[in-house]
Amino acid sequence: MKPILSIDVGATKIAYALVTNKKQISRVLITPTLKKNLVAKIEEIINQHKNLISGIGIGMPGSVLDDGTVTGLGNIKNFPKINLKISLQKKFKLPVCVDNDANAFTLAESLYGAGKKYRNVVGIVLGTGIGTGIVLNKKILRGLNGLGGEYGHFILPDGQFFEHFARKAGPFKNIKTAAPYLKMLFNFIVRSVDPDCIVIGGSWKEILKNEKALRNLLPRQNNNRVKTTIKLAKLKYPNILGAVLPLLRHKT
């Protein structure tokens, strides 16, 4: 069986690779994210591999409906609302799945990474923005409007998104300076979903070193720290793997 092409679209870069049915990932290639003509760039990457692949999985940094419609990208203004799944299936005659990139991260880590021992997992990707995803009973929660788990887009009393509030205070040099914002985020998560495990990854390198220090930021209940487990991401390329898992799981 031919591999599946995985494309992880980020705010500043696109990472892509081939993933086999055994979930082996080829060498990951990187190219800058285009603020304009992003769909054309995605199609260019697919064209380079179309004779080598049996399907396409894409993670997008924004809201994606269950049918593959991308309704908006937070860090790429003026991106058109488009059903990327149908558009690419028609053009390339291959199976396509499209999801939010944080959902892809969370799905991979919950099934094969740091959260695989747990039924209910929330994933957090700390990067240009704050991406989050929810897996309940090993399935992604997308929600009616594709907004399930979008904690970074919680609106604060002053009208700004939580991730914008945190971004203004960063970049954070250590966990001490990030603590007030992580405490708030953990509080949102625990008091809304109360998951078994929270898995954290992303580019905040100095923050993502100490699981014990992160656990100390969890909220309290009856003067005791809640029992939710905090884990650091385990997989090398969770977004790449997660973007294609719906197709791989369908085939196996």
mmCIF file of C-alpha atoms in Angstrom:
data_model
loop_
_atom_site.group_PDB
_atom_site.id
_atom_site.type_symbol
_atom_site.label_atom_id
_atom_site.label_comp_id
_atom_site.label_asym_id
_atom_site.label_seq_id
_atom_site.Cartn_x
_atom_site.Cartn_y
_atom_site.Cartn_z
ATOM 1 C CA MET A 1 0.000 0.000 0.000
ATOM 2 C CA LYS A 2 1.282 3.438 -0.896
ATOM 3 C CA PRO A 3 1.962 5.869 1.989
ATOM 4 C CA ILE A 4 -0.198 8.861 2.848
ATOM 5 C CA LEU A 5 1.058 12.426 2.493
ATOM 6 C CA SER A 6 0.755 14.423 5.711
ATOM 7 C CA ILE A 7 0.860 18.223 5.591
ATOM 8 C CA ASP A 8 1.047 20.171 8.859
ATOM 9 C CA VAL A 9 0.298 23.835 8.167
ATOM 10 C CA GLY A 10 1.596 26.166 10.880
ATOM 11 C CA ALA A 11 1.472 29.920 11.308
ATOM 12 C CA THR A 12 5.024 30.352 9.970
ATOM 13 C CA LYS A 13 5.981 27.037 8.361
ATOM 14 C CA ILE A 14 4.549 23.982 6.637
ATOM 15 C CA ALA A 15 5.968 20.567 7.552
ATOM 16 C CA TYR A 16 5.200 17.568 5.375
ATOM 17 C CA ALA A 17 6.162 13.912 5.118
ATOM 18 C CA LEU A 18 4.986 10.513 3.942
ATOM 19 C CA VAL A 19 3.450 8.174 6.534
ATOM 20 C CA THR A 20 3.186 4.429 5.962
ATOM 21 C CA ASN A 21 0.372 2.171 7.076
ATOM 22 C CA LYS A 22 2.677 1.070 9.929
ATOM 23 C CA LYS A 23 2.834 4.726 11.017
ATOM 24 C CA GLN A 24 6.454 5.174 9.980
ATOM 25 C CA ILE A 25 7.265 8.760 8.993
ATOM 26 C CA SER A 26 9.699 9.661 6.212
ATOM 27 C CA ARG A 27 12.086 12.605 6.385
ATOM 28 C CA VAL A 28 10.085 15.713 7.292
ATOM 29 C CA LEU A 29 10.489 18.634 4.903
ATOM 30 C CA ILE A 30 9.860 22.276 5.797
ATOM 31 C CA THR A 31 8.714 25.220 3.704
ATOM 32 C CA PRO A 32 7.501 28.706 4.746
ATOM 33 C CA THR A 33 3.760 29.265 5.157
ATOM 34 C CA LEU A 34 2.438 31.646 2.527
ATOM 35 C CA LYS A 35 0.042 34.289 3.806
ATOM 36 C CA LYS A 36 -1.380 34.511 0.298
ATOM 37 C CA ASN A 37 -2.148 31.624 -2.056
ATOM 38 C CA LEU A 38 -1.827 29.107 0.761
ATOM 39 C CA VAL A 39 -4.138 26.609 -0.940
ATOM 40 C CA ALA A 40 -2.004 26.813 -4.094
ATOM 41 C CA LYS A 41 1.076 26.040 -1.963
ATOM 42 C CA ILE A 42 -0.643 22.996 -0.473
ATOM 43 C CA GLU A 43 -1.595 21.815 -3.962
ATOM 44 C CA GLU A 44 2.005 22.290 -5.106
ATOM 45 C CA ILE A 45 3.237 19.995 -2.313
ATOM 46 C CA ILE A 46 0.628 17.386 -3.221
ATOM 47 C CA ASN A 47 1.575 17.575 -6.908
ATOM 48 C CA GLN A 48 5.152 16.708 -5.983
ATOM 49 C CA HIS A 49 3.963 13.448 -4.387
ATOM 50 C CA LYS A 50 0.697 12.549 -6.152
ATOM 51 C CA ASN A 51 2.092 9.454 -7.890
ATOM 52 C CA LEU A 52 3.586 8.125 -4.660
ATOM 53 C CA ILE A 53 0.618 8.338 -2.290
ATOM 54 C CA SER A 54 -2.752 6.750 -1.528
ATOM 55 C CA GLY A 55 -4.232 9.659 0.423
ATOM 56 C CA ILE A 56 -3.705 13.099 1.948
ATOM 57 C CA GLY A 57 -4.007 14.296 5.542
ATOM 58 C CA ILE A 58 -3.816 17.982 6.430
ATOM 59 C CA GLY A 59 -3.647 19.809 9.756
ATOM 60 C CA MET A 60 -4.718 23.470 9.599
ATOM 61 C CA PRO A 61 -4.058 26.185 12.216
ATOM 62 C CA GLY A 62 -7.680 27.226 12.617
ATOM 63 C CA SER A 63 -11.291 26.111 12.789
ATOM 64 C CA VAL A 64 -12.207 23.060 10.703
ATOM 65 C CA LEU A 65 -15.705 21.575 10.508
ATOM 66 C CA ASP A 66 -16.324 17.835 10.534
ATOM 67 C CA ASP A 67 -16.903 17.875 6.760
ATOM 68 C CA GLY A 68 -13.455 19.379 6.039
ATOM 69 C CA THR A 69 -14.525 23.013 5.701
ATOM 70 C CA VAL A 70 -11.874 25.444 6.940
ATOM 71 C CA THR A 71 -13.807 28.395 8.336
ATOM 72 C CA GLY A 72 -10.857 30.596 9.280
ATOM 73 C CA LEU A 73 -7.188 30.678 10.279
ATOM 74 C CA GLY A 74 -6.304 32.760 13.313
ATOM 75 C CA ASN A 75 -2.808 33.818 12.214
ATOM 76 C CA ILE A 76 -3.484 34.017 8.465
ATOM 77 C CA LYS A 77 -5.868 36.855 7.741
ATOM 78 C CA ASN A 78 -8.254 36.828 4.795
ATOM 79 C CA PHE A 79 -8.004 33.062 4.298
ATOM 80 C CA PRO A 80 -11.179 32.144 2.391
ATOM 81 C CA LYS A 81 -13.768 29.792 3.839
ATOM 82 C CA ILE A 82 -13.284 26.619 1.813
ATOM 83 C CA ASN A 83 -14.144 22.952 1.980
ATOM 84 C CA LEU A 84 -10.548 21.902 1.537
ATOM 85 C CA LYS A 85 -11.380 18.200 1.743
ATOM 86 C CA ILE A 86 -13.806 18.227 -1.195
ATOM 87 C CA SER A 87 -11.660 20.621 -3.212
ATOM 88 C CA LEU A 88 -8.561 18.429 -2.965
ATOM 89 C CA GLN A 89 -10.460 15.167 -3.456
ATOM 90 C CA LYS A 90 -11.897 16.477 -6.729
ATOM 91 C CA LYS A 91 -8.534 17.750 -7.930
ATOM 92 C CA PHE A 92 -6.342 14.770 -7.015
ATOM 93 C CA LYS A 93 -8.856 11.868 -6.942
ATOM 94 C CA LEU A 94 -7.521 10.668 -3.580
ATOM 95 C CA PRO A 95 -9.011 10.275 -0.087
ATOM 96 C CA VAL A 96 -8.438 13.433 1.991
ATOM 97 C CA CYS A 97 -8.907 14.289 5.666
ATOM 98 C CA VAL A 98 -8.585 17.824 7.033
ATOM 99 C CA ASP A 99 -8.553 18.790 10.702
ATOM 100 C CA ASN A 100 -7.317 21.419 13.112
ATOM 101 C CA ASP A 101 -3.597 20.977 13.816
ATOM 102 C CA ALA A 102 -4.060 20.847 17.602
ATOM 103 C CA ASN A 103 -6.682 18.128 17.121
ATOM 104 C CA ALA A 104 -4.128 16.173 15.075
ATOM 105 C CA PHE A 105 -1.547 16.620 17.852
ATOM 106 C CA THR A 106 -3.984 15.500 20.535
ATOM 107 C CA LEU A 107 -5.250 12.486 18.606
ATOM 108 C CA ALA A 108 -1.720 11.195 17.950
ATOM 109 C CA GLU A 109 -0.529 11.714 21.516
ATOM 110 C CA SER A 110 -3.705 10.171 22.965
ATOM 111 C CA LEU A 111 -3.461 7.022 20.838
ATOM 112 C CA TYR A 112 0.299 6.465 20.485
ATOM 113 C CA GLY A 113 2.109 9.002 22.674
ATOM 114 C CA ALA A 114 2.119 10.328 26.214
ATOM 115 C CA GLY A 115 -1.644 9.963 26.676
ATOM 116 C CA LYS A 116 -2.144 6.448 25.324
ATOM 117 C CA LYS A 117 -2.961 4.986 28.758
ATOM 118 C CA TYR A 118 -5.832 7.426 29.273
ATOM 119 C CA ARG A 119 -9.379 7.560 27.886
ATOM 120 C CA ASN A 120 -9.924 11.326 28.061
ATOM 121 C CA VAL A 121 -7.067 13.606 27.038
ATOM 122 C CA VAL A 122 -6.657 17.317 26.370
ATOM 123 C CA GLY A 123 -3.698 18.352 24.227
ATOM 124 C CA ILE A 124 -2.037 21.754 24.407
ATOM 125 C CA VAL A 125 0.325 23.086 21.738
ATOM 126 C CA LEU A 126 2.237 26.137 22.982
ATOM 127 C CA GLY A 127 3.587 28.023 19.974
ATOM 128 C CA THR A 128 2.738 31.141 17.981
ATOM 129 C CA GLY A 129 -0.734 30.694 19.404
ATOM 130 C CA ILE A 130 -2.163 28.332 22.009
ATOM 131 C CA GLY A 131 -3.746 25.366 20.269
ATOM 132 C CA THR A 132 -5.808 22.841 22.160
ATOM 133 C CA GLY A 133 -7.741 19.678 21.357
ATOM 134 C CA ILE A 134 -9.989 17.289 23.269
ATOM 135 C CA VAL A 135 -10.120 13.501 22.929
ATOM 136 C CA LEU A 136 -12.991 11.804 24.761
ATOM 137 C CA ASN A 137 -13.080 8.008 24.768
ATOM 138 C CA LYS A 138 -10.314 8.018 22.154
ATOM 139 C CA LYS A 139 -12.288 10.214 19.743
ATOM 140 C CA ILE A 140 -11.732 13.876 18.860
ATOM 141 C CA LEU A 141 -14.388 16.312 20.057
ATOM 142 C CA ARG A 142 -14.910 18.817 17.224
ATOM 143 C CA GLY A 143 -18.280 20.264 18.138
ATOM 144 C CA LEU A 144 -21.076 21.582 15.954
ATOM 145 C CA ASN A 145 -19.115 24.628 14.778
ATOM 146 C CA GLY A 146 -15.649 23.104 14.771
ATOM 147 C CA LEU A 147 -14.818 24.992 17.958
ATOM 148 C CA GLY A 148 -14.547 22.114 20.422
ATOM 149 C CA GLY A 149 -11.556 22.551 22.706
ATOM 150 C CA GLU A 150 -10.552 26.019 21.489
ATOM 151 C CA TYR A 151 -9.360 27.235 24.881
ATOM 152 C CA GLY A 152 -6.939 29.701 23.308
ATOM 153 C CA HIS A 153 -9.971 31.492 21.909
ATOM 154 C CA PHE A 154 -11.804 31.838 25.198
ATOM 155 C CA ILE A 155 -12.896 35.478 25.356
ATOM 156 C CA LEU A 156 -11.791 37.336 28.490
ATOM 157 C CA PRO A 157 -13.803 40.145 30.134
ATOM 158 C CA ASP A 158 -11.843 42.788 28.195
ATOM 159 C CA GLY A 159 -12.889 41.179 24.892
ATOM 160 C CA GLN A 160 -9.542 39.678 23.846
ATOM 161 C CA PHE A 161 -8.757 36.025 23.228
ATOM 162 C CA PHE A 162 -6.886 34.232 25.996
ATOM 163 C CA GLU A 163 -4.010 33.380 23.613
ATOM 164 C CA HIS A 164 -3.618 37.059 22.663
ATOM 165 C CA PHE A 165 -3.582 37.963 26.362
ATOM 166 C CA ALA A 166 -0.794 35.422 26.964
ATOM 167 C CA ARG A 167 1.134 36.411 23.822
ATOM 168 C CA LYS A 168 1.378 40.033 24.967
ATOM 169 C CA ALA A 169 3.103 38.859 28.148
ATOM 170 C CA GLY A 170 5.565 36.532 26.390
ATOM 171 C CA PRO A 171 7.777 35.153 25.149
ATOM 172 C CA PHE A 172 8.257 33.478 28.496
ATOM 173 C CA LYS A 173 11.805 32.756 29.669
ATOM 174 C CA ASN A 174 10.865 30.152 32.253
ATOM 175 C CA ILE A 175 7.949 28.415 33.903
ATOM 176 C CA LYS A 176 7.785 31.018 36.676
ATOM 177 C CA THR A 177 6.932 33.836 34.244
ATOM 178 C CA ALA A 178 4.483 31.615 32.341
ATOM 179 C CA ALA A 179 2.826 30.239 35.487
ATOM 180 C CA PRO A 180 -0.102 32.715 35.781
ATOM 181 C CA TYR A 181 -1.171 32.015 32.197
ATOM 182 C CA LEU A 182 -0.731 28.250 32.421
ATOM 183 C CA LYS A 183 -2.680 28.211 35.696
ATOM 184 C CA MET A 184 -5.547 29.993 33.975
ATOM 185 C CA LEU A 185 -5.444 27.587 31.032
ATOM 186 C CA PHE A 186 -5.353 24.502 33.266
ATOM 187 C CA ASN A 187 -8.265 25.907 35.257
ATOM 188 C CA PHE A 188 -10.321 26.338 32.059
ATOM 189 C CA ILE A 189 -9.582 22.754 31.049
ATOM 190 C CA VAL A 190 -10.081 20.983 34.365
ATOM 191 C CA ARG A 191 -13.276 22.792 35.250
ATOM 192 C CA SER A 192 -14.856 22.218 31.848
ATOM 193 C CA VAL A 193 -13.659 18.742 30.777
ATOM 194 C CA ASP A 194 -11.934 17.328 33.878
ATOM 195 C CA PRO A 195 -9.741 15.031 31.736
ATOM 196 C CA ASP A 196 -7.640 12.107 32.871
ATOM 197 C CA CYS A 197 -4.551 13.629 31.285
ATOM 198 C CA ILE A 198 -3.261 16.866 29.758
ATOM 199 C CA VAL A 199 -0.469 16.442 27.197
ATOM 200 C CA ILE A 200 1.653 19.509 26.430
ATOM 201 C CA GLY A 201 3.919 20.147 23.436
ATOM 202 C CA GLY A 202 5.053 22.969 21.197
ATOM 203 C CA SER A 203 7.871 25.454 20.917
ATOM 204 C CA TRP A 204 7.950 26.963 24.423
ATOM 205 C CA LYS A 205 11.131 24.973 25.030
ATOM 206 C CA GLU A 206 12.109 26.393 28.412
ATOM 207 C CA ILE A 207 8.613 25.739 29.740
ATOM 208 C CA LEU A 208 8.372 22.157 28.520
ATOM 209 C CA LYS A 209 11.011 20.507 30.676
ATOM 210 C CA ASN A 210 9.518 19.782 34.080
ATOM 211 C CA GLU A 211 6.304 17.788 34.458
ATOM 212 C CA LYS A 212 6.331 18.181 38.232
ATOM 213 C CA ALA A 213 6.471 21.980 38.031
ATOM 214 C CA LEU A 214 3.607 21.934 35.534
ATOM 215 C CA ARG A 215 1.516 19.666 37.785
ATOM 216 C CA ASN A 216 1.939 22.201 40.582
ATOM 217 C CA LEU A 217 -0.007 24.688 38.443
ATOM 218 C CA LEU A 218 -3.156 22.554 38.366
ATOM 219 C CA PRO A 219 -6.158 23.922 40.262
ATOM 220 C CA ARG A 220 -7.128 22.685 43.703
ATOM 221 C CA GLN A 221 -10.273 21.030 44.943
ATOM 222 C CA ASN A 222 -10.981 20.892 48.672
ATOM 223 C CA ASN A 223 -7.423 22.122 49.309
ATOM 224 C CA ASN A 224 -5.918 19.238 47.322
ATOM 225 C CA ARG A 225 -4.393 19.368 43.869
ATOM 226 C CA VAL A 226 -6.720 17.720 41.320
ATOM 227 C CA LYS A 227 -5.688 14.265 40.144
ATOM 228 C CA THR A 228 -5.389 15.134 36.447
ATOM 229 C CA THR A 229 -2.075 13.875 35.063
ATOM 230 C CA ILE A 230 0.263 16.264 33.222
ATOM 231 C CA LYS A 231 2.478 14.729 30.536
ATOM 232 C CA LEU A 232 4.972 16.218 28.102
ATOM 233 C CA ALA A 233 4.451 15.180 24.482
ATOM 234 C CA LYS A 234 6.281 11.970 23.630
ATOM 235 C CA LEU A 235 6.070 11.674 19.841
ATOM 236 C CA LYS A 236 8.629 13.335 17.591
ATOM 237 C CA TYR A 237 6.078 14.433 14.978
ATOM 238 C CA PRO A 238 2.604 14.215 16.564
ATOM 239 C CA ASN A 239 1.000 16.709 14.160
ATOM 240 C CA ILE A 240 2.287 14.815 11.129
ATOM 241 C CA LEU A 241 1.028 11.469 12.438
ATOM 242 C CA GLY A 242 -2.269 12.819 13.764
ATOM 243 C CA ALA A 243 -3.217 14.479 10.476
ATOM 244 C CA VAL A 244 -3.322 11.110 8.683
ATOM 245 C CA LEU A 245 -4.640 8.834 11.445
ATOM 246 C CA PRO A 246 -8.293 9.000 10.305
ATOM 247 C CA LEU A 247 -7.208 7.588 6.939
ATOM 248 C CA LEU A 248 -4.828 5.015 8.416
ATOM 249 C CA ARG A 249 -7.380 3.834 10.953
ATOM 250 C CA HIS A 250 -9.977 3.562 8.184
ATOM 251 C CA LYS A 251 -7.635 1.373 6.143
ATOM 252 C CA THR A 252 -6.643 -0.986 8.952
#
